[in-house]
Tab-separated table of C-alpha atoms in Angstrom:
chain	number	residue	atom	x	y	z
D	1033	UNK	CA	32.316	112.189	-3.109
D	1034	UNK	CA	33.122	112.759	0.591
D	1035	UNK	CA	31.801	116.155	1.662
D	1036	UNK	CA	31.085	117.976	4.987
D	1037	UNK	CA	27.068	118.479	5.912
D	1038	UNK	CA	24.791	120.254	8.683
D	1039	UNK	CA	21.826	118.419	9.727
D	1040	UNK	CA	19.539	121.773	10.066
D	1041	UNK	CA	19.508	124.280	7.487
D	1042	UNK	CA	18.120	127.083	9.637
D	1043	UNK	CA	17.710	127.060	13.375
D	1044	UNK	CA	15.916	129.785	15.524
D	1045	UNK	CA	16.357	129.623	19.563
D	1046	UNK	CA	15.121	132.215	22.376
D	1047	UNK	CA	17.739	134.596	23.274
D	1048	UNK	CA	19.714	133.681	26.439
D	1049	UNK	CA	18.669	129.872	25.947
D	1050	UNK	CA	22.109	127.562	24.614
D	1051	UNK	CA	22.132	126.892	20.773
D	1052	UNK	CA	23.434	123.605	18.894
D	1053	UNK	CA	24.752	123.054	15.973
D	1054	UNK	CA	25.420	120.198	14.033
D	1055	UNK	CA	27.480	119.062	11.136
D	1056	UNK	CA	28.399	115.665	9.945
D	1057	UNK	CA	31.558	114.374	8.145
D	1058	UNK	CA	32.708	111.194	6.308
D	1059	UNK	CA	36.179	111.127	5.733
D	1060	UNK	CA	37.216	109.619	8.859
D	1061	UNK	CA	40.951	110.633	7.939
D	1062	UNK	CA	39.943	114.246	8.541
D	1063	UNK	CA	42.019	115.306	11.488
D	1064	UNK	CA	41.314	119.268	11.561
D	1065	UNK	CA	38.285	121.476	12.070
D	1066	UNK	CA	36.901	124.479	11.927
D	1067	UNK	CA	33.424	126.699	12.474
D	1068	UNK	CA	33.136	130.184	10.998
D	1069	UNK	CA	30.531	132.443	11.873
D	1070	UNK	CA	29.255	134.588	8.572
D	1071	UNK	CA	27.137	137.641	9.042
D	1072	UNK	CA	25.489	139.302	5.850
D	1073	UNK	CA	27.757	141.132	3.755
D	1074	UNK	CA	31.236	139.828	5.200
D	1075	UNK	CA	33.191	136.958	5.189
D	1076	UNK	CA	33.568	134.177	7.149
D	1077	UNK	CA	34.898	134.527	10.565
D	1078	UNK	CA	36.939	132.311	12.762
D	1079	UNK	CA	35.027	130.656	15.793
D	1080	UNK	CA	36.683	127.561	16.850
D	1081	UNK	CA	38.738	124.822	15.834
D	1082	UNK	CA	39.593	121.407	17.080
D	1083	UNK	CA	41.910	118.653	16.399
D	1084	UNK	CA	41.455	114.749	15.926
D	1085	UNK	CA	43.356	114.227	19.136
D	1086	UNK	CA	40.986	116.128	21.057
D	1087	UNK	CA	36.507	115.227	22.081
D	1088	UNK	CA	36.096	119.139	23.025
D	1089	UNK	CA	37.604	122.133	23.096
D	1090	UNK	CA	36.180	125.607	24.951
D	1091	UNK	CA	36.164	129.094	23.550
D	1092	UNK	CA	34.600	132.125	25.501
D	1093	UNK	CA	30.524	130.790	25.559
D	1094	UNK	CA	31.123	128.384	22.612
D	1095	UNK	CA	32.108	124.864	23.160
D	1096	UNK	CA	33.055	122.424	20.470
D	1097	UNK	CA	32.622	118.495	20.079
D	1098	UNK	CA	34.150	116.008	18.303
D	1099	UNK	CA	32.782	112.539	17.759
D	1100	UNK	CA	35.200	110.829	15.741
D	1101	UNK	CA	32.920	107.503	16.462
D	1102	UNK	CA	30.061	108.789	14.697
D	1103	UNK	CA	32.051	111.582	12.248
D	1104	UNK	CA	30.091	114.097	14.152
D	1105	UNK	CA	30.826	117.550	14.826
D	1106	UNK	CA	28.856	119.782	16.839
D	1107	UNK	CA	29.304	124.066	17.909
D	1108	UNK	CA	27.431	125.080	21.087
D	1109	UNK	CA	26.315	128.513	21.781
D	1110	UNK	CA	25.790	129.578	25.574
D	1111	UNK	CA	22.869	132.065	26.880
D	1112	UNK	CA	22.746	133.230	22.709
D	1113	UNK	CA	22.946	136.441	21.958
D	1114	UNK	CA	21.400	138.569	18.802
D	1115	UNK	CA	24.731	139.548	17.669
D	1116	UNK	CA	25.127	135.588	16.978
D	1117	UNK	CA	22.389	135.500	14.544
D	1118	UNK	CA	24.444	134.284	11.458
D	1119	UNK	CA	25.257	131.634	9.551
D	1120	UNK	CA	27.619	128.958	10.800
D	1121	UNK	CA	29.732	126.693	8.040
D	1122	UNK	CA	31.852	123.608	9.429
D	1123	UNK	CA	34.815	122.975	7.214
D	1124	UNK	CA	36.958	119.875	7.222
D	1125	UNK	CA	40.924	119.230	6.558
D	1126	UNK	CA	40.708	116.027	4.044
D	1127	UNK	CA	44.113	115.910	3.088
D	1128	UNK	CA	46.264	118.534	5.651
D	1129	UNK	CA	46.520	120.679	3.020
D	1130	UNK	CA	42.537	122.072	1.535
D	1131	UNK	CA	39.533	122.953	3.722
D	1132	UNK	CA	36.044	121.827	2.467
D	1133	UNK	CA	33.268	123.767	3.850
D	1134	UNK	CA	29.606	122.255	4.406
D	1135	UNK	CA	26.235	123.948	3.113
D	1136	UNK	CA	25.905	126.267	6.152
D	1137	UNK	CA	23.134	126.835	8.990
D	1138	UNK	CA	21.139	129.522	9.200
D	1139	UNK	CA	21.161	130.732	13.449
D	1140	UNK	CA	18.249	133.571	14.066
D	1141	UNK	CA	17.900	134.612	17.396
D	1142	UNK	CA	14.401	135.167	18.798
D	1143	UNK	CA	13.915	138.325	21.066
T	806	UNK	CA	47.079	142.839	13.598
T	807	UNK	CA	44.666	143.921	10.093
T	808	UNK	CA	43.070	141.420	8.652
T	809	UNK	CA	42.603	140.078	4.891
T	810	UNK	CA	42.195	143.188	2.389
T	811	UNK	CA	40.105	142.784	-0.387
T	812	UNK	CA	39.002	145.154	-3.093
T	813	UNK	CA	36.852	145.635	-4.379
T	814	UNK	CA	33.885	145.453	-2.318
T	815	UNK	CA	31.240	145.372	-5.213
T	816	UNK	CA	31.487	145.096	-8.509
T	817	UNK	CA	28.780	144.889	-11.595
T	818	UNK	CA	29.385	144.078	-14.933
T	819	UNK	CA	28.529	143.092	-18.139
T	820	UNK	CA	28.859	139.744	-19.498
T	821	UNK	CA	31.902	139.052	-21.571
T	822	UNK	CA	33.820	141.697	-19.779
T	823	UNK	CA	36.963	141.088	-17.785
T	824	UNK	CA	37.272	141.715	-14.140
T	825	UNK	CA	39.528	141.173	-11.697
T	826	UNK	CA	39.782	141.425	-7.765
T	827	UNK	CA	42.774	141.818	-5.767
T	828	UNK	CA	44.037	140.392	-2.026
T	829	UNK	CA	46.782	141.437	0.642
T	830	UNK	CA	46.713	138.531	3.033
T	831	UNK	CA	47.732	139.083	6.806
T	832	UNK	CA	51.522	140.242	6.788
T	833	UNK	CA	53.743	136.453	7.411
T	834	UNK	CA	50.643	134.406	5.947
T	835	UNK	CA	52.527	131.793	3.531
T	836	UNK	CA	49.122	130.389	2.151
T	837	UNK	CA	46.618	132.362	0.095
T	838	UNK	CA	43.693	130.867	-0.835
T	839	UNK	CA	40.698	131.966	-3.572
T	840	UNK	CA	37.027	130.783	-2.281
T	841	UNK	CA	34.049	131.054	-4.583
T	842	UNK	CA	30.715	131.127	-2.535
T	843	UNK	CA	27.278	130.589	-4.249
T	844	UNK	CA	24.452	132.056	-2.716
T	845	UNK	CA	23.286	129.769	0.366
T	846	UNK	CA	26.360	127.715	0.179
T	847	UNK	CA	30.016	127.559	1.428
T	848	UNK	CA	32.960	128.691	0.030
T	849	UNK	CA	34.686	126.237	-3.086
T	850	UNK	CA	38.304	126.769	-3.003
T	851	UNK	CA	39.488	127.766	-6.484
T	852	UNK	CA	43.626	128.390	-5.974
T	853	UNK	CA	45.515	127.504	-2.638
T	854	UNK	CA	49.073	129.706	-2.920
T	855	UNK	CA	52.409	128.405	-1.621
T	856	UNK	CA	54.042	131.698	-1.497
T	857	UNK	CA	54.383	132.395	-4.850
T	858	UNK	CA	53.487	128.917	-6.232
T	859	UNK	CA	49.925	128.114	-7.228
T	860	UNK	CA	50.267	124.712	-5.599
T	861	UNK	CA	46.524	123.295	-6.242
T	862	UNK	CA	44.372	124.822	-9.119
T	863	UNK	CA	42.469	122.353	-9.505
T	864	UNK	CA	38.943	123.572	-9.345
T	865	UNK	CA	40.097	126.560	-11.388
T	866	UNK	CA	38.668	126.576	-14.323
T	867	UNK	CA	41.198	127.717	-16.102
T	868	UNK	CA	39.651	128.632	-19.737
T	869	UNK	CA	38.493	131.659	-17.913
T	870	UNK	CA	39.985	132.730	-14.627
T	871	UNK	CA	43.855	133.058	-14.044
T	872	UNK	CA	45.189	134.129	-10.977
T	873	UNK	CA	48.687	135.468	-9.542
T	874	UNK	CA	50.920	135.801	-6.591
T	875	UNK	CA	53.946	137.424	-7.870
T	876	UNK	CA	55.900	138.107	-4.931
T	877	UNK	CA	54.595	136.062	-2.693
T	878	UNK	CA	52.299	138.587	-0.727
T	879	UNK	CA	49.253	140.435	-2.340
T	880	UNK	CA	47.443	138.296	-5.050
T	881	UNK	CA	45.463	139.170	-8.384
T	882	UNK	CA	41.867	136.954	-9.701
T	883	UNK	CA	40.896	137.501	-13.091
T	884	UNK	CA	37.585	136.643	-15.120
T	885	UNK	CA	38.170	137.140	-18.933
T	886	UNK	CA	35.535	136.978	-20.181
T	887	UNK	CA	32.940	136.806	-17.498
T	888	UNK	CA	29.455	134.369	-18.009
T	889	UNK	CA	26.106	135.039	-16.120
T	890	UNK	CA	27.056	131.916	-13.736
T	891	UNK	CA	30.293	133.568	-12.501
T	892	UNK	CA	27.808	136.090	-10.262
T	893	UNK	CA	29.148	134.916	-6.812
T	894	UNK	CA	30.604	136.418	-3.834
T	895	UNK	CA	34.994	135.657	-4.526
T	896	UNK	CA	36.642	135.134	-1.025
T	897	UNK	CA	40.388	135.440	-0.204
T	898	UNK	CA	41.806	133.569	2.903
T	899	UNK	CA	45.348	133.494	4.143
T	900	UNK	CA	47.276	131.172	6.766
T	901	UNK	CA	50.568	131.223	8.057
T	902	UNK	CA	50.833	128.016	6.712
T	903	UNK	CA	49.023	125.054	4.455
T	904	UNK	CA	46.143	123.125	6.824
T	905	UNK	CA	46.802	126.113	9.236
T	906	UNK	CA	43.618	128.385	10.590
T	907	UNK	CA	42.201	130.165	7.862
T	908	UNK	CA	41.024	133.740	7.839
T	909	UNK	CA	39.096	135.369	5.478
T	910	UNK	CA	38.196	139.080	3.858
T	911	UNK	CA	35.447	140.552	3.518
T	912	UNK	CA	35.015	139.412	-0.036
T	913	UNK	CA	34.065	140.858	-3.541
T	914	UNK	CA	30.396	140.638	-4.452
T	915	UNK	CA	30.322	140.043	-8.839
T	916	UNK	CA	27.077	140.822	-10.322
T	917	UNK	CA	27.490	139.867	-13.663
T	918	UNK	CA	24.225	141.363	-15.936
């Protein structure tokens, strides 16, 4: 069936460099989005989201990207931080009514 | 503005024993939705709530769990009886609205021994 996936599993980047993360999608009718942030123990908390109209959308040192071409989504991290170590689920709106949420990536932040 | 209440935190139990875990969404949030979330994965909706009206229950599975929104506001999810594979983390999200932003609690943790 159609379902929402992340390229890496786990990703580890220097702190202070810029982080990217990736997530694929292949219902092309999908016209909502979303990235939540998880840390252990709690649940998932609202990053960014981003409609079909839109290629990119700014939030304060995160930047989102659509590629509708290619079904690609993509979160970026600026200058990352150790409180961002977490992981990071996109979910997509199939059918403006249920979210599906994809595996998850793993972000650690090396001191 | 608080956020998604959940209770409890933790719970263990025995297999075959009922358990339930309750939700009070954010205060004008229409939509209540049950997540299930498997270790290393995302959250599987189980029950998306119109107000009151379970309007997709589809991935419930039904010969076990049974959920409630009475009034419209807080919400009730019940195991009866509860299997080894139902160990999971349960997560409650709320929106003002169907395909609106989602937020979630904190989430129950079930250990089922």
């Amino acid at each position: 069936g159609e379902s929402v996936g992340l390229h890496l599993p786990t990703l580890s980047v220097q702190e202070g460099d810029n982080s990217i993360i990736n997530c694929a999608y292949s219902n092309s009718a999908s016209d909502y989005f979303i990235w939540y942030k998880q840390e252990s123990g709690k649940g998932p908390q609202f990053i960014i989201d981003i409609r079909s109209n839109m290629d990119k959308r700014q939030g304060q040192r995160v930047t989102v990207l659509l590629n509708k071409t290619v079904k690609h989504l993509s979160l970026q991290i600026a200058a990352t931080q150790p409180g961002d170590s977490a992981v990071y689920f996109c979910a997509e709106n199939m059918d403006g009514q249920n979210f599906v949420f994809g595996p998850g990536t793993r972000l650690s932040v090396l001191p | 503005e608080a956020g998604v209440v959940q209770s409890p935190r933790y719970k263990i139990i025995e297999k075959k024993q009922p358990v339930a875990f309750w939700c009070n969404p954010i205060s004008g949030h229409n939509t209540l939705y049950w997540y299930r979330q498997n270790l290393g994965q995302g959250p599987e909706l189980l029950i998306r709530y119109e107000n009151e009206e379970a309007v997709d229950d589809s991935q419930l599975p039904k010969d076990r769990f049974s959920a409630e929104r009475l009034k419209g506001v807080d919400s009730t999810l019940k195991i009866q009886p509860a299997e080894l594979g139902d160990s999971a983390v349960y997560l409650c999200a709320s929106s003002r609205r169907e395909a609106d932003t989602q937020y979630f609690g904190p989430g129950t943790r079930l250990t089922v021994l």
